[in-house]
C-alpha cells in the first residue's frame, strides 16, 4: 500500500479523497493555486504545496507542476478526483513515466472512452445497447442532412470529444441542421480542440440512468446498480438518486451484468460509470466516464461501500474488497448539488461565506469544503457542496432531504438551495415522474427566487 498520495484537485472532492486516505493510514499531499491558500483541502491534508497562480491551466492542470510536487513531497500516487486531469490520457502516461501510480484506469482505457465515437463502437462490440445514430463521425453538412432525413428528426449532433454538456446541439427539424451541425463542430473545436461530430437520434422522453462499475484490472468486475440523474439543467445533473425509482430488480440485474461483463472483458481498473438514456424500458448507451463521479455518494450510501478506498486499493494492486454477491441494496439515497449561484438565472456568485451550518442527524452526509470566513474564489466551478441523504425508502429519503435542507445555513453568498426547497414541493418530483427534459420545462414557469 502507498505511504503517501497526492490529490490533484481542490474543493469537496479533494476532501473526500483525503478522508479515505486518512482512514487507510495513508499520508496526503494537497496541491493548490495561490487563490486557494486558505482552502479547506489545504488545511486538512498532511502537507500542501502551491503549484501556481489562480488560472487552472497554470495550476491544477499543470502537469509539470504536479509531477514536481510528487517529487518534492515523495508522494507515490496521484488521485485526480473528477474534472481537471481525471480523464486526461496524456497525464496518466506521464505519471507512469515518472514511476508514479495514477489512481484510476489505464491511459488506453481513458483514451478509448474519452472519444465518444470510439467509446460507442467499443461498447457496441461488447454487447452494450447504444442510441441509434450515425456510423462513426460525420464530416460534411450534406452527410449530416442525409442522415437526418433517413433517421428522422429530432436528432442531436455531438462533438466526439465533448463533455460537461458542451458540444451538443439538437436539430428539431431539417431546417435546424445547418446551424446545429456548425455550432457543435465549433464548440468541439474551441472547447476540446477537436471538431469531429457524430449524430444520434434525439430521445424526447428518456431518463438518465447510469451504471456504476468497478474493475480490478485483471478481468474481474462488479456493478453497483444505477443512479437516476434525470433532473438536469443544460445537460448538467442537479439531483441524483439511487436506486432509480423506475428500475425493476430484473432490469438492474440485466443491464448491470451487461456493464460488468463489458468492463471485465477489457480488464478495466477502478471506478467507472456507464451512462444510458432509458426510454420505454430500453437502455441506450451514451458515454462512459472513466473516473469517480460527483454523484458517487448515493451509491456508497445504498451499498455501504467506500468507492475512493476501493480505487486506492485497486491502484495499489490489491484485490477488490467486495464481490457481486456482497453488494445488496439498502434503502434509498438522494444527492443535491449546491452551487454558489444566484437564482433565478443561476449566475455564479463567488464571495465570502459569513455563516455556515451543516445539517446532521441520521442518514445525512454533507460533502463540502466550505467554512465560515472562507472566500469562494471566482476562478473555479461553482459547486460548493453536496448534500446526501439516505433513508429506508424513497419517501423517507425525500422527507430527510427536506429536513436537512431546512437545517442548512449558507450566508454571504447565494446558493441553489431554494431550488431544492421548491422542487421538493412538486408532485412529479415526489412521485419520481420526470425525464431529462422535465426540469428545463419546470424552470420556465417555476423559477424560484434566490
Ligand atoms: P456530456 O459528456 O457533455 O455530459 P453526454 O453524452 O453524457 O454529454 O450527455 C449529457 C446529457 O445530454 C444526457 O444526460 C442527456 O440529458 C442529454 N443527451 C445526450 N444524448 C442525448 C440523446 N441522444 N437524446 C436526448 N438527450 C441526450
Coordinates of C-alpha atoms and ligand atoms in Angstrom, one line a residue:
X1 CA 0.0 0.0 0.0
X2 CA 1.1 3.6 -0.6
X3 CA 2.6 5.6 2.2
X4 CA 1.7 9.0 0.7
X5 CA -0.6 10.1 -2.1
X6 CA -1.1 13.5 -3.8
X7 CA -4.5 14.8 -4.7
X8 CA -4.5 16.7 -7.9
X9 CA -7.8 18.5 -7.2
X10 CA -9.5 21.0 -4.9
X11 CA -12.8 21.6 -3.2
X12 CA -15.1 18.9 -1.8
X13 CA -13.6 16.1 -3.9
X14 CA -10.1 16.7 -2.5
X15 CA -11.5 16.4 1.0
X16 CA -13.3 13.3 0.0
X17 CA -10.0 11.7 -1.1
X18 CA -8.1 12.9 2.0
X19 CA -10.8 11.4 4.2
X20 CA -10.5 7.9 2.6
X21 CA -6.7 8.1 2.7
X22 CA -6.6 9.0 6.3
X23 CA -8.8 6.1 7.3
X24 CA -6.4 3.8 5.4
X25 CA -3.4 5.3 7.2
X26 CA -2.0 7.0 4.1
X27 CA -0.5 10.5 4.3
X28 CA -1.9 13.1 1.9
X29 CA -0.4 16.0 -0.1
X30 CA -2.8 18.8 -1.2
X31 CA -1.8 21.0 -4.1
X32 CA -3.3 24.5 -4.5
X33 CA -3.2 27.6 -6.6
X34 CA -2.4 31.0 -5.0
X35 CA -6.1 31.6 -4.9
X36 CA -6.6 28.5 -2.7
X37 CA -4.0 29.1 0.0
X38 CA -6.8 29.2 2.6
X39 CA -8.9 26.4 1.1
X40 CA -10.1 23.6 3.3
X41 CA -8.3 20.8 1.4
X42 CA -5.0 22.6 2.1
X43 CA -5.9 22.8 5.8
X44 CA -7.0 19.2 6.0
X45 CA -4.1 17.5 4.2
X46 CA -1.0 16.4 6.0
X47 CA 1.1 18.5 3.6
X48 CA 0.4 21.1 1.0
X49 CA 2.3 22.6 -1.9
X50 CA 1.5 25.7 -4.0
X51 CA 1.6 24.8 -7.7
X52 CA 0.8 28.0 -9.5
X53 CA -1.4 31.1 -10.0
X54 CA -5.2 31.0 -9.9
X55 CA -5.8 30.1 -13.5
X56 CA -6.4 26.3 -13.8
X57 CA -4.2 25.8 -16.8
X58 CA -1.3 27.2 -14.8
X59 CA -2.0 25.3 -11.6
X60 CA -4.5 22.4 -11.3
X61 CA -3.9 21.4 -15.0
X62 CA -0.2 22.0 -15.0
X63 CA 1.3 18.5 -15.4
X64 CA 5.0 19.6 -14.8
X65 CA 3.9 21.3 -11.5
X66 CA 2.0 18.2 -10.3
X67 CA 4.9 15.8 -11.1
X68 CA 7.4 18.2 -9.4
X69 CA 5.1 18.3 -6.4
X70 CA 5.2 14.5 -6.1
X71 CA 8.9 14.5 -6.4
X72 CA 9.4 17.2 -3.8
X73 CA 7.0 15.5 -1.3
X74 CA 7.7 11.9 -2.0
X75 CA 4.1 11.1 -2.9
X76 CA 3.9 7.7 -4.7
X77 CA 0.5 8.0 -6.3
X78 CA -1.9 10.7 -7.6
X79 CA -5.6 10.7 -7.2
X80 CA -7.2 13.0 -9.8
X81 CA -10.7 13.4 -8.3
X82 CA -13.1 14.4 -11.1
X83 CA -12.8 17.1 -13.7
X84 CA -9.3 18.7 -14.2
X85 CA -6.9 15.9 -15.3
X86 CA -9.0 13.0 -14.3
X87 CA -9.7 11.9 -17.9
X88 CA -6.5 13.0 -19.5
X89 CA -4.7 10.0 -21.0
X90 CA -1.5 12.0 -21.7
X91 CA -1.3 12.9 -18.0
X92 CA -1.7 9.2 -17.0
X93 CA 1.1 8.3 -19.3
X94 CA 3.4 11.0 -17.9
X95 CA 2.6 9.9 -14.3
X96 CA 3.6 6.4 -15.2
X97 CA 6.7 7.5 -17.0
X98 CA 7.8 9.1 -13.7
X99 CA 7.3 5.8 -11.8
X100 CA 4.3 7.2 -10.0
X101 CA 0.9 5.5 -9.8
X102 CA -2.3 7.0 -11.3
X103 CA -5.3 6.1 -9.1
X104 CA -7.6 5.3 -12.0
X105 CA -7.8 3.3 -15.2
X106 CA -5.1 3.0 -17.8
X107 CA -4.2 5.7 -20.3
X108 CA -5.6 3.5 -23.1
X109 CA -9.0 3.0 -21.4
X110 CA -9.3 6.7 -20.8
X111 CA -8.3 7.4 -24.5
X112 CA -10.9 4.9 -25.8
X113 CA -13.8 6.2 -23.7
X114 CA -12.8 9.9 -24.0
X115 CA -13.6 9.8 -27.7
X116 CA -17.3 9.2 -27.8
X117 CA -17.3 7.7 -31.2
X118 CA -14.7 5.1 -30.3
X119 CA -16.4 4.5 -26.9
X120 CA -19.7 3.8 -28.7
X121 CA -18.0 1.4 -31.2
X122 CA -16.2 -0.4 -28.3
X123 CA -19.4 -0.7 -26.2
X124 CA -21.4 -1.9 -29.2
X125 CA -18.8 -4.6 -29.8
X126 CA -19.0 -5.6 -26.2
X127 CA -22.8 -6.1 -26.4
X128 CA -23.9 -2.9 -24.8
X129 CA -27.0 -1.4 -26.4
X130 CA -26.4 2.1 -27.9
X131 CA -28.5 5.1 -29.1
X132 CA -29.3 4.7 -32.8
X133 CA -27.1 7.1 -34.8
X134 CA -24.5 7.7 -37.5
X135 CA -21.8 5.0 -38.1
X136 CA -18.9 7.0 -36.7
X137 CA -18.1 10.6 -37.5
X138 CA -20.0 12.8 -39.9
X139 CA -17.7 15.1 -41.9
X140 CA -19.9 17.2 -44.0
X141 CA -23.2 19.0 -43.7
X142 CA -24.5 17.1 -46.8
X143 CA -23.8 13.8 -45.0
X144 CA -25.4 15.1 -41.8
X145 CA -28.6 16.2 -43.7
X146 CA -28.8 12.8 -45.4
X147 CA -28.5 11.0 -42.0
X148 CA -31.1 13.3 -40.5
X149 CA -33.6 12.6 -43.3
X150 CA -33.0 8.9 -43.1
X151 CA -33.2 8.7 -39.3
X152 CA -36.0 11.2 -38.9
X153 CA -35.9 14.4 -36.7
X154 CA -35.2 15.4 -34.0
X155 CA -31.5 14.5 -33.9
X156 CA -28.6 15.6 -31.7
X157 CA -25.2 16.5 -33.1
X158 CA -22.5 15.7 -30.6
X159 CA -18.8 16.5 -30.5
X160 CA -16.9 13.3 -30.1
X161 CA -14.5 14.9 -27.6
X162 CA -17.4 16.7 -25.8
X163 CA -18.1 16.8 -22.1
X164 CA -19.8 18.8 -19.4
X165 CA -22.8 19.4 -21.7
X166 CA -20.6 21.3 -24.2
X167 CA -20.5 20.4 -27.9
X168 CA -24.1 19.1 -28.2
X169 CA -26.8 20.7 -30.4
X170 CA -30.3 19.5 -31.1
X171 CA -31.8 19.8 -34.6
X172 CA -35.6 19.6 -34.2
X173 CA -36.2 19.7 -37.9
X174 CA -34.2 19.6 -41.2
X175 CA -34.2 23.4 -41.1
X176 CA -32.1 23.5 -37.9
X177 CA -29.5 21.1 -39.2
X178 CA -27.0 23.5 -40.7
X179 CA -26.8 25.7 -37.6
X180 CA -26.7 22.8 -35.2
X181 CA -24.0 21.0 -37.1
X182 CA -21.8 24.0 -37.4
X183 CA -22.2 25.0 -33.8
X184 CA -21.5 21.5 -32.4
X185 CA -18.3 21.4 -34.6
X186 CA -17.3 24.9 -33.5
X187 CA -17.8 24.1 -29.8
X188 CA -15.9 20.8 -30.1
X189 CA -13.0 22.7 -31.7
X190 CA -12.9 25.6 -29.3
X191 CA -13.5 23.6 -26.1
X192 CA -11.8 20.4 -26.8
X193 CA -9.5 21.1 -29.8
X194 CA -11.4 18.5 -32.0
X195 CA -14.2 19.3 -34.4
X196 CA -15.3 15.8 -35.2
X197 CA -19.0 15.2 -34.6
X198 CA -21.5 12.4 -34.8
X199 CA -25.3 12.2 -34.9
X200 CA -27.8 10.4 -32.6
X201 CA -31.5 10.1 -32.6
X202 CA -32.7 12.7 -30.0
X203 CA -34.8 10.9 -27.5
X204 CA -37.7 13.0 -26.3
X205 CA -38.7 11.4 -23.0
X206 CA -35.8 9.4 -21.6
X207 CA -34.5 9.2 -18.1
X208 CA -30.7 9.4 -17.5
X209 CA -29.7 6.1 -15.9
X210 CA -26.0 5.4 -15.2
X211 CA -24.5 2.2 -14.0
X212 CA -21.6 2.3 -11.5
X213 CA -19.0 -0.3 -12.4
X214 CA -15.8 -1.3 -10.7
X215 CA -13.0 -3.4 -12.2
X216 CA -9.9 -5.0 -10.7
X217 CA -7.8 -4.5 -13.8
X218 CA -7.4 -8.3 -14.1
X219 CA -10.6 -9.3 -15.7
X220 CA -12.8 -9.1 -12.6
X221 CA -15.6 -6.5 -12.3
X222 CA -18.8 -5.8 -10.5
X223 CA -21.6 -3.4 -10.9
X224 CA -23.1 -1.3 -8.1
X225 CA -26.6 -0.7 -9.6
X226 CA -27.8 2.5 -11.1
X227 CA -28.2 6.2 -10.4
X228 CA -31.1 8.1 -11.8
X229 CA -29.8 11.6 -12.8
X230 CA -32.7 12.8 -14.9
X231 CA -33.2 16.1 -13.2
X232 CA -30.8 18.2 -15.3
X233 CA -30.3 21.8 -16.3
X234 CA -28.4 22.4 -19.5
X235 CA -27.5 18.7 -19.7
X236 CA -25.9 19.1 -16.2
X237 CA -27.2 17.0 -13.3
X238 CA -28.5 18.7 -10.2
X239 CA -30.4 16.0 -8.3
X240 CA -29.3 12.3 -8.3
X241 CA -30.7 9.2 -6.6
X242 CA -30.1 5.5 -6.2
X243 CA -31.7 3.2 -6.8
X244 CA -33.6 4.6 -9.9
X245 CA -37.3 5.0 -8.9
X246 CA -38.5 3.3 -12.1
X247 CA -35.9 0.5 -12.5
X248 CA -37.0 -3.0 -11.6
X249 CA -34.7 -5.6 -10.0
X250 CA -34.7 -7.6 -13.3
X251 CA -33.7 -4.6 -15.4
X252 CA -31.0 -3.7 -12.9
X253 CA -29.6 -7.2 -12.8
X254 CA -29.6 -7.4 -16.6
X255 CA -28.1 -4.1 -17.5
X256 CA -25.7 -4.3 -14.5
X257 CA -24.4 -7.6 -15.7
X258 CA -24.0 -6.4 -19.3
X259 CA -21.9 -3.5 -18.0
X260 CA -19.8 -5.5 -15.5
X261 CA -19.1 -8.1 -18.2
X262 CA -18.1 -5.3 -20.7
X263 CA -15.6 -3.8 -18.4
X264 CA -14.3 -7.2 -17.2
X265 CA -13.7 -8.0 -20.8
X266 CA -11.4 -5.1 -21.3
X267 CA -9.6 -5.6 -17.9
X268 CA -10.8 -2.2 -16.8
X269 CA -9.3 -1.0 -13.5
X270 CA -11.1 1.1 -10.9
X271 CA -14.3 3.1 -10.8
X272 CA -16.3 3.8 -14.0
X273 CA -19.7 4.9 -14.9
X274 CA -21.6 3.7 -18.0
X275 CA -24.3 6.3 -18.9
X276 CA -27.5 5.4 -20.6
X277 CA -30.7 7.0 -21.7
X278 CA -33.6 4.9 -20.6
X279 CA -36.9 5.1 -22.6
X280 CA -39.8 2.7 -22.8
X281 CA -38.0 0.0 -20.9
X282 CA -34.9 0.1 -23.1
X283 CA -31.3 1.2 -22.3
X284 CA -29.3 3.2 -24.8
X285 CA -25.6 3.8 -24.1
X286 CA -24.4 7.4 -24.4
X287 CA -20.9 7.6 -22.9
X288 CA -18.6 6.1 -20.2
X289 CA -16.8 8.2 -17.6
X290 CA -13.5 6.7 -16.5
X291 CA -13.4 8.3 -13.1
X292 CA -15.2 8.9 -9.9
X293 CA -18.5 10.8 -10.5
X294 CA -19.7 13.8 -8.5
X295 CA -22.8 11.7 -7.5
X296 CA -20.9 8.6 -6.3
X297 CA -22.0 9.1 -2.6
X298 CA -25.6 7.9 -3.4
X299 CA -24.2 4.6 -4.5
X300 CA -21.9 4.5 -1.4
X301 CA -24.9 5.1 0.8
X302 CA -27.1 2.3 -0.5
X303 CA -24.3 -0.3 -0.8
X304 CA -22.4 0.8 2.3
X305 CA -19.0 0.9 0.4
X306 CA -16.2 3.5 0.2
X307 CA -15.5 3.8 -3.5
X308 CA -12.4 6.0 -3.0
X309 CA -10.9 3.5 -0.7
X310 CA -11.6 0.8 -3.3
X311 CA -9.9 2.9 -6.0
X312 CA -6.8 3.3 -3.9
X313 CA -6.7 -0.4 -3.1
X314 CA -7.0 -1.5 -6.7
X315 CA -4.4 1.1 -7.8
X316 CA -2.0 -0.4 -5.2
X317 CA -2.6 -3.9 -6.7
X318 CA -4.9 -5.3 -4.0
X319 CA -8.0 -7.2 -4.9
X320 CA -11.4 -5.6 -4.6
X321 CA -12.9 -5.9 -1.1
X322 CA -16.3 -7.0 -2.3
X323 CA -17.8 -9.4 -4.8
X324 CA -21.1 -9.0 -6.7
X325 CA -22.8 -11.2 -4.2
X326 CA -21.7 -8.9 -1.3
X327 CA -23.5 -6.0 -3.0
X328 CA -27.1 -5.7 -1.9
X329 CA -29.1 -2.5 -1.9
X330 CA -30.1 -1.0 1.5
X331 CA -32.7 1.7 1.2
X332 CA -32.7 4.9 -1.0
X333 CA -30.3 7.8 -1.3
X334 CA -30.6 11.3 -2.9
X335 CA -27.9 13.9 -3.5
X336 CA -28.5 17.5 -4.4
X337 CA -25.7 19.7 -5.8
X338 CA -25.3 23.1 -4.1
X339 CA -23.8 25.7 -6.3
X340 CA -22.8 29.3 -5.4
X341 CA -25.2 30.7 -8.0
X342 CA -27.9 33.3 -7.8
X343 CA -31.4 32.3 -8.8
X344 CA -33.3 32.7 -11.0
X345 CA -30.6 33.0 -13.5
X346 CA -28.0 30.6 -12.0
X347 CA -25.3 33.3 -12.3
X348 CA -22.1 32.4 -10.5
X349 CA -21.9 34.1 -7.1
X350 CA -18.5 33.8 -5.5
X351 CA -17.7 35.7 -2.3
X352 CA -17.2 35.4 1.4
X353 CA -19.1 32.9 3.5
X354 CA -20.2 34.6 6.6
X355 CA -22.1 31.8 8.2
X356 CA -22.1 28.1 7.5
X357 CA -24.1 25.4 9.4
X358 CA -24.0 21.8 8.2
X359 CA -27.1 19.7 8.7
X360 CA -26.7 16.5 10.6
X361 CA -28.6 13.6 12.2
X362 CA -29.4 10.1 11.0
X363 CA -28.8 9.4 7.3
X364 CA -27.3 12.8 6.4
X365 CA -23.9 13.4 4.7
X366 CA -22.6 16.8 3.6
X367 CA -19.5 16.8 1.4
X368 CA -18.4 20.4 1.2
X369 CA -15.2 22.4 1.5
X370 CA -16.8 25.5 2.9
X371 CA -16.3 27.1 6.3
X372 CA -17.4 30.3 7.8
X373 CA -15.0 33.1 6.8
X374 CA -13.9 31.3 3.6
X375 CA -13.9 33.3 0.4
X376 CA -15.1 31.3 -2.6
X377 CA -12.6 32.3 -5.4
X378 CA -14.2 33.2 -8.8
X379 CA -11.8 31.1 -10.8
X380 CA -13.3 27.6 -10.5
X381 CA -16.5 25.6 -10.7
X382 CA -19.4 26.9 -8.7
X383 CA -20.1 23.6 -6.8
X384 CA -19.8 24.3 -3.1
X385 CA -21.3 21.3 -1.6
X386 CA -23.3 18.1 -2.0
X387 CA -26.0 17.2 0.5
X388 CA -26.6 13.4 0.5
X389 CA -29.4 11.7 2.5
X390 CA -30.1 8.1 3.0
X391 CA -33.4 6.6 4.1
X392 CA -35.1 3.2 4.3
X393 CA -37.1 4.0 1.2
X394 CA -37.6 7.0 -1.2
X395 CA -40.3 8.7 0.8
X396 CA -38.1 8.6 3.9
X397 CA -35.1 9.9 1.9
X398 CA -37.3 12.8 0.5
X399 CA -38.5 13.7 4.0
X400 CA -35.0 13.6 5.3
X401 CA -33.8 15.8 2.4
X402 CA -36.4 18.4 3.2
X403 CA -35.5 18.3 6.9
X404 CA -31.7 18.6 6.2
X405 CA -32.2 21.4 3.8
X406 CA -34.1 23.2 6.5
X407 CA -31.1 22.9 8.8
X408 CA -28.5 24.1 6.2
X409 CA -27.3 27.6 6.6
X410 CA -25.1 29.3 4.0
X411 CA -24.8 33.0 4.4
X412 CA -22.7 35.6 2.5
X413 CA -23.3 34.1 -1.0
X414 CA -26.4 33.0 -2.9
X415 CA -26.7 29.3 -3.4
X416 CA -29.1 27.0 -5.3
X417 CA -30.6 25.7 -2.0
X418 CA -34.0 27.4 -2.8
X419 CA -34.3 25.4 -6.0
X420 CA -34.4 22.2 -4.0
X421 CA -36.9 23.5 -1.4
X422 CA -39.1 24.3 -4.4
X423 CA -38.6 21.0 -6.2
X424 CA -39.5 19.1 -3.0
X425 CA -43.0 20.6 -3.2
X426 CA -43.6 19.4 -6.7
X427 CA -45.8 16.3 -7.1
X428 CA -43.8 15.0 -10.0
X429 CA -40.5 15.1 -8.0
X430 CA -42.3 13.4 -5.1
X431 CA -43.6 10.6 -7.3
X432 CA -40.4 10.3 -9.4
X433 CA -42.4 11.1 -12.6
X434 CA -39.9 13.0 -14.8
X435 CA -37.5 12.7 -17.6
X436 CA -34.3 14.5 -18.7
X437 CA -36.3 17.5 -20.1
X438 CA -38.6 17.9 -17.1
X439 CA -36.5 20.4 -15.1
X440 CA -35.9 22.8 -18.0
X441 CA -39.7 22.9 -18.6
X442 CA -40.4 23.3 -14.9
X443 CA -37.9 26.2 -14.6
X444 CA -39.7 28.1 -17.3
X445 CA -42.7 28.5 -15.1
X446 CA -41.4 27.9 -11.6
X447 CA -38.2 29.9 -11.3
X448 CA -37.6 30.2 -7.6
X449 CA -36.1 33.5 -6.4
X450 CA -32.8 33.4 -4.6
Ligands
LIG1 P1 -21.5 15.1 -21.7 O1 -20.3 14.3 -21.9 O2 -21.4 16.6 -22.1 O3 -22.0 15.0 -20.2 P2 -23.5 13.2 -22.5 O4 -23.3 12.4 -23.8 O5 -23.2 12.4 -21.3 O6 -22.7 14.5 -22.6 O7 -25.0 13.7 -22.4 C1 -25.4 14.6 -21.4 C2 -26.9 14.7 -21.4 O8 -27.3 15.2 -22.6 C3 -27.6 13.4 -21.1 O9 -27.8 13.1 -19.8 C4 -29.0 13.8 -21.8 O10 -29.7 14.7 -20.9 C5 -28.6 14.6 -23.0 N1 -28.4 13.8 -24.2 C6 -27.3 13.2 -24.7 N2 -27.6 12.5 -25.7 C7 -28.9 12.5 -26.0 C8 -29.8 12.0 -26.9 N3 -29.4 11.1 -27.9 N4 -31.1 12.2 -26.8 C9 -31.6 13.1 -25.8 N5 -30.8 13.6 -24.9 C10 -29.5 13.4 -25.0

